[in-house]
Short mmCIF file of C-alpha atoms in Angstrom, two decimals:
data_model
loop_
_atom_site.label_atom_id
_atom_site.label_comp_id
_atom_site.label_asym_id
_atom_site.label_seq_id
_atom_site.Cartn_x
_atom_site.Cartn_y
_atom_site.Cartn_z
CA UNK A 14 -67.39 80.77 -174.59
CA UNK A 15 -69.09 77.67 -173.03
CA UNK A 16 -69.30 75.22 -176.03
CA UNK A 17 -71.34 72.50 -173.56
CA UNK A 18 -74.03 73.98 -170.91
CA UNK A 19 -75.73 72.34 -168.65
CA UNK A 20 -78.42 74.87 -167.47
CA UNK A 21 -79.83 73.46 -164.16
CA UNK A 22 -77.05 73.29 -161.40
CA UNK A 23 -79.40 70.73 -159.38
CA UNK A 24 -82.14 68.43 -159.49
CA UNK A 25 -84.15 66.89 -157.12
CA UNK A 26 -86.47 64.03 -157.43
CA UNK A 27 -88.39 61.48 -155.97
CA UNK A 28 -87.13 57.58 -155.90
CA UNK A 29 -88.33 55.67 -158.35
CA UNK A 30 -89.42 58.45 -160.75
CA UNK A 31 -87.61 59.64 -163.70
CA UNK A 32 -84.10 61.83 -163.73
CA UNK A 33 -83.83 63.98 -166.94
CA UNK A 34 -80.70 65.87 -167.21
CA UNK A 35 -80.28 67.91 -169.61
CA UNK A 36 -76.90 69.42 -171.73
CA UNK A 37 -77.10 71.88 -174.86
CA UNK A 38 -74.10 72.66 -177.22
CA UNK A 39 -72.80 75.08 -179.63
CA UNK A 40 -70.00 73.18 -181.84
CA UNK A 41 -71.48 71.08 -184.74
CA UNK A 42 -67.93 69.47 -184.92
CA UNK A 43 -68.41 67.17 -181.88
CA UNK A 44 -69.08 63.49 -182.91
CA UNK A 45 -69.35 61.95 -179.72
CA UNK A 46 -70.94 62.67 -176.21
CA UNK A 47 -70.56 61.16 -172.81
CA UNK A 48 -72.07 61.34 -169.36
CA UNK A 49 -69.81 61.25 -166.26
CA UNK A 50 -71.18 60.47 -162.35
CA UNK A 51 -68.89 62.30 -159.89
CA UNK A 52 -69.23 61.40 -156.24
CA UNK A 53 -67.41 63.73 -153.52
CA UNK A 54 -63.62 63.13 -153.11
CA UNK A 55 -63.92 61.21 -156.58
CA UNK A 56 -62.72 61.10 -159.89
CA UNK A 57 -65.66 61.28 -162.24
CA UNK A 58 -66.63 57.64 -163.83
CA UNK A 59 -67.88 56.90 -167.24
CA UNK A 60 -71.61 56.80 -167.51
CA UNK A 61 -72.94 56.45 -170.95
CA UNK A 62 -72.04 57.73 -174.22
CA UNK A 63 -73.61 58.10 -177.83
CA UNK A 64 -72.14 58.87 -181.20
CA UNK A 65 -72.89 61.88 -183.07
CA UNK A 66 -74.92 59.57 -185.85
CA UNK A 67 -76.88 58.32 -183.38
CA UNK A 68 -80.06 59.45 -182.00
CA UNK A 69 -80.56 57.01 -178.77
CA UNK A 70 -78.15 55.01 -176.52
CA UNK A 71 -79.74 52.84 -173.90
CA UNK A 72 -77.63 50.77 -170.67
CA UNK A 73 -79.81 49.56 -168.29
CA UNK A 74 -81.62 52.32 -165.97
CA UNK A 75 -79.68 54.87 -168.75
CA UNK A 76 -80.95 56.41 -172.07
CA UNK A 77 -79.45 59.11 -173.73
CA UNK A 78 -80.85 60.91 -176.21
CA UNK A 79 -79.10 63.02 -178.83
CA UNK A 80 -81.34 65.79 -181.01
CA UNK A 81 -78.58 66.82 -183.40
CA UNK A 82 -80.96 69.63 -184.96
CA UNK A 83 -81.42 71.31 -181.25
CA UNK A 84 -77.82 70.43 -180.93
CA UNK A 85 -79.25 68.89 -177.36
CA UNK A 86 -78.86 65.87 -175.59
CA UNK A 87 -80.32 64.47 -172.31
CA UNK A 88 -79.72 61.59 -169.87
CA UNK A 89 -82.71 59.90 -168.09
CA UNK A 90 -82.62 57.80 -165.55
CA UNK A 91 -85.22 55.10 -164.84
CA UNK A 92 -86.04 54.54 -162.19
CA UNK A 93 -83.97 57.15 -160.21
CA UNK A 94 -82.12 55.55 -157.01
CA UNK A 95 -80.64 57.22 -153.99
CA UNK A 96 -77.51 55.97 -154.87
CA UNK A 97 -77.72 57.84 -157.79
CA UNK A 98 -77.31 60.68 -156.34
CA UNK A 99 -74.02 62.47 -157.45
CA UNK A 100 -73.36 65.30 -159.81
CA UNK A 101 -73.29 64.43 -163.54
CA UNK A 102 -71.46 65.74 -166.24
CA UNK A 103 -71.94 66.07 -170.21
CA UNK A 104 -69.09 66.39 -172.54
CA UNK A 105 -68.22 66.09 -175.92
CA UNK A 106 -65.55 65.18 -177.91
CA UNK A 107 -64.11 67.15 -180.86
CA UNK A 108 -63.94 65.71 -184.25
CA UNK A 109 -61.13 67.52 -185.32
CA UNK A 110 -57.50 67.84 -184.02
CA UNK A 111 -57.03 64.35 -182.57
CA UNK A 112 -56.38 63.99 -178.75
CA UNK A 113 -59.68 62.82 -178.04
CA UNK A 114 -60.16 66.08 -176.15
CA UNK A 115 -63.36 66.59 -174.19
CA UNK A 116 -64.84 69.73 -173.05
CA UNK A 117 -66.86 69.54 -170.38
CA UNK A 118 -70.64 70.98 -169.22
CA UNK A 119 -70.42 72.82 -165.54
CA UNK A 120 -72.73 69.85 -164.24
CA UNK A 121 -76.08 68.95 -162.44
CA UNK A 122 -76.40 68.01 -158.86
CA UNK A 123 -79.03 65.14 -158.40
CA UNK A 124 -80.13 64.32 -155.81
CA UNK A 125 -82.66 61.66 -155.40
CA UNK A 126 -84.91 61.49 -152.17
CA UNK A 127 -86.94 58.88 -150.39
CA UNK B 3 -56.73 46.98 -159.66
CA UNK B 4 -55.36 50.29 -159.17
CA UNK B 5 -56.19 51.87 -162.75
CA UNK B 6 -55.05 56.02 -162.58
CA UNK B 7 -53.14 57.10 -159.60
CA UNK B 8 -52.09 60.79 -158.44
CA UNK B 9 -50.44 62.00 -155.86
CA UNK B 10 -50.52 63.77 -153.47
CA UNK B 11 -54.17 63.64 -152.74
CA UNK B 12 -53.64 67.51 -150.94
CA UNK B 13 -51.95 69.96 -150.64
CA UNK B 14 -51.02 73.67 -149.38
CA UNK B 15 -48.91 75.80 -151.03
CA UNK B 16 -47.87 79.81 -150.42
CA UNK B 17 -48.42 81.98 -153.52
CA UNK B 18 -44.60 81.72 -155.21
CA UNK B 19 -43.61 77.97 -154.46
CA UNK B 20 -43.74 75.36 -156.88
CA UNK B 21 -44.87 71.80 -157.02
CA UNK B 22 -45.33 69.16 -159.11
CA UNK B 23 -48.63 66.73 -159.29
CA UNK B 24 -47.71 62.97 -159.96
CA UNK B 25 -49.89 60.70 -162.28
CA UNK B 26 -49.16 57.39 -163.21
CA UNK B 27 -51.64 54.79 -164.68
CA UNK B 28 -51.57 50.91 -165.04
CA UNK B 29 -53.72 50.30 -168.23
CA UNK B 30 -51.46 50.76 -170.79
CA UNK B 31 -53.01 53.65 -171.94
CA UNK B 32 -51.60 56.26 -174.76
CA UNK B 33 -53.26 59.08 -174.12
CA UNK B 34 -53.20 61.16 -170.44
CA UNK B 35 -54.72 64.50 -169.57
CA UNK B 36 -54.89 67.13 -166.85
CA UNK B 37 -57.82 68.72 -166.11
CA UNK B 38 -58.82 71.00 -163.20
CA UNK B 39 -62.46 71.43 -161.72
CA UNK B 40 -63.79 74.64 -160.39
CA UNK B 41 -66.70 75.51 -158.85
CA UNK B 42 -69.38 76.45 -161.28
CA UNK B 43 -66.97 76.05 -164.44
CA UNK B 44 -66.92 72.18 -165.15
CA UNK B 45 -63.77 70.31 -165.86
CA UNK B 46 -61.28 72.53 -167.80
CA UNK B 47 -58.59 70.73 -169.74
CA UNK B 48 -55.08 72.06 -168.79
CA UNK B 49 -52.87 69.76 -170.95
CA UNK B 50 -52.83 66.59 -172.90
CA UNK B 51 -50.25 63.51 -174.23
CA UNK B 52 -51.83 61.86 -176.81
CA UNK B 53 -48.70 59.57 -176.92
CA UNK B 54 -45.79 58.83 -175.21
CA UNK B 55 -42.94 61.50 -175.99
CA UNK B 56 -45.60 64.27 -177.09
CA UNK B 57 -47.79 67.28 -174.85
CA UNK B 58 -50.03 69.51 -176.30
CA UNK B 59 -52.03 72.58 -174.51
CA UNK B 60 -55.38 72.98 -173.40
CA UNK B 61 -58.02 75.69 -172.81
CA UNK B 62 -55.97 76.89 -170.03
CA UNK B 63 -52.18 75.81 -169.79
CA UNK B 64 -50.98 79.13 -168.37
CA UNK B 65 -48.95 78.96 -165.34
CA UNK B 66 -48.41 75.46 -165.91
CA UNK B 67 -45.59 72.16 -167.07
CA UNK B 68 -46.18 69.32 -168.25
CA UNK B 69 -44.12 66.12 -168.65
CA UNK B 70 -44.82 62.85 -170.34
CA UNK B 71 -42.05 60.71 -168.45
CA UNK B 72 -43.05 57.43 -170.09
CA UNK B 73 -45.92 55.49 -170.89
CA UNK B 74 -47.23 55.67 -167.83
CA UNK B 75 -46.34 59.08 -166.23
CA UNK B 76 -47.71 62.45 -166.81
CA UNK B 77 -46.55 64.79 -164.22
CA UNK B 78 -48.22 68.43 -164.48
CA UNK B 79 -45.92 71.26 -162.46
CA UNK B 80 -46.46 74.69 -161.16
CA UNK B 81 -43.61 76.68 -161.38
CA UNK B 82 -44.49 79.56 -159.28
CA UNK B 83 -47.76 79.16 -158.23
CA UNK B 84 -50.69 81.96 -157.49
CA UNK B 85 -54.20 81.87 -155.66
CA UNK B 86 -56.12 81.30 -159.16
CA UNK B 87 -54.42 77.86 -159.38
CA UNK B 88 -56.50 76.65 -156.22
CA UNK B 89 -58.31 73.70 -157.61
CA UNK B 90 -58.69 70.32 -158.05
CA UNK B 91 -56.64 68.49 -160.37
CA UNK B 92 -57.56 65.51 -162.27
CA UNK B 93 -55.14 63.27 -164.09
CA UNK B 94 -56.80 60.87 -166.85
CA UNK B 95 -56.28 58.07 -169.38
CA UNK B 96 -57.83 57.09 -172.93
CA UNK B 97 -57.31 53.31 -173.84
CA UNK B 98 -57.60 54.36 -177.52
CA UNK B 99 -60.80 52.82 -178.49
CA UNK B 100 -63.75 55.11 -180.48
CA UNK B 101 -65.58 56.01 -177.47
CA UNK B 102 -64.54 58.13 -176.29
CA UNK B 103 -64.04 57.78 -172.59
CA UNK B 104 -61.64 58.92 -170.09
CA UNK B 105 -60.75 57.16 -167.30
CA UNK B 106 -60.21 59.43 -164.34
CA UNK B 107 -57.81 58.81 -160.87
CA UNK B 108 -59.30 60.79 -157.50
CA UNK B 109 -58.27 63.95 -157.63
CA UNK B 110 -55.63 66.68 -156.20
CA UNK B 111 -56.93 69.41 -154.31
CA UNK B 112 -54.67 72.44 -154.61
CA UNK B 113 -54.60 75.10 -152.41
CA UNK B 114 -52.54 78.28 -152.73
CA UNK B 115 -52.47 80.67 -150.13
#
């Protein structure tokens, strides 16, 4: 039972335009959600996150939105540059249990052309 | 600035041998983690320490061992290993704060033949 989906293995787009990425869930327990940029033969690196009582979270070129009621959140990226080009992953953190366990989405392959 | 470290980086096993992954990190962290990544099913968390002296199971500890062998260490061990463990391992940290976020070394690719 996937508890965090990300629906669209891969994404291309034009540089300079907007990325949206997109990640649905199932458990209304999770209180926080994070966005991870993995690069070939790397670890994945902390991108953004946002707290379940929030609706927005904005760093720079990154926004992520949280619609709590569609139990949906997205990542856009503004504008999109080559370098960006990686495959990102959405998890979320349980509320309950301690650990600060994340389960993870099966992630989105952007890539971002000239 | 070496942050989360594992080792070895590869590796090639026959179906029956064990091994053990190393992880050590620098940051002072409490909590570590093992998770593997396969294709088209994410990052998968095996096991976790959320403090020195303590392990606790994933989604999908079977087959596995984990040790917490200080602060710093969290080794994860096959004991008899079998072509469904082919992976790639990641070892991470938490620094404790709210966020959230995991701090992840480079990898281990696993594979069992």
């Amino acid at each position: 039972d996937q508890q965090v989906k990300q629906n669209s293995p891969s994404l291309s787009v034009q540089e300079g335009r907007i990325s949206i990425l997109n990640c649905d869930y199932t458990n209304s327990m999770f209180d926080y959600f994070l966005w991870y940029k993995k690069y070939p033969a790397e670890g994945p690196t902390f991108l953004i996150s946002i707290s379940s009582i929030k609706d927005k979270n904005e760093d720079g070129r990154f926004t992520v939105f949280l619609n709590k009621s569609a139990k949906h959140l997205s990542l856009h990226i503004v504008p999109s540059q080559p370098g960006d080009s990686a495959v990102y992953f959405c998890a979320a953190r349980g509320s309950t249990g301690g650990g600060n366990k994340l389960t993870f989405g099966t992630g989105t392959q952007l890539k971002v052309e000239l | 600035n070496a942050g989360v470290t594992q080792t070895p980086k590869f590796q090639v096993l026959k179906t029956g041998q064990s091994m053990t992954l190393q992880c050590a990190q620098d940051m002072n962290h409490n909590s570590m983690y093992w998770y593997r990544q396969d294709p088209g099913m994410g990052l998968r968390l095996i096991y976790y320490s959320a403090s020195e002296g303590t392990t606790d199971k994933g989604e999908v500890p079977n087959g596995y061992n984990v040790s917490r062998l200080n602060k710093r260490e969290f080794s994860l061990r096959l004991e008899s290993a079998a072509p469904s463990q082919t992976s790639v391992y990641f070892c991470a940290s938490h620094r404790g704060v709210n966020t959230g976020e995991l701090f992840f070394g480079e990898g281990s690719r696993l594979t069992v033949l």
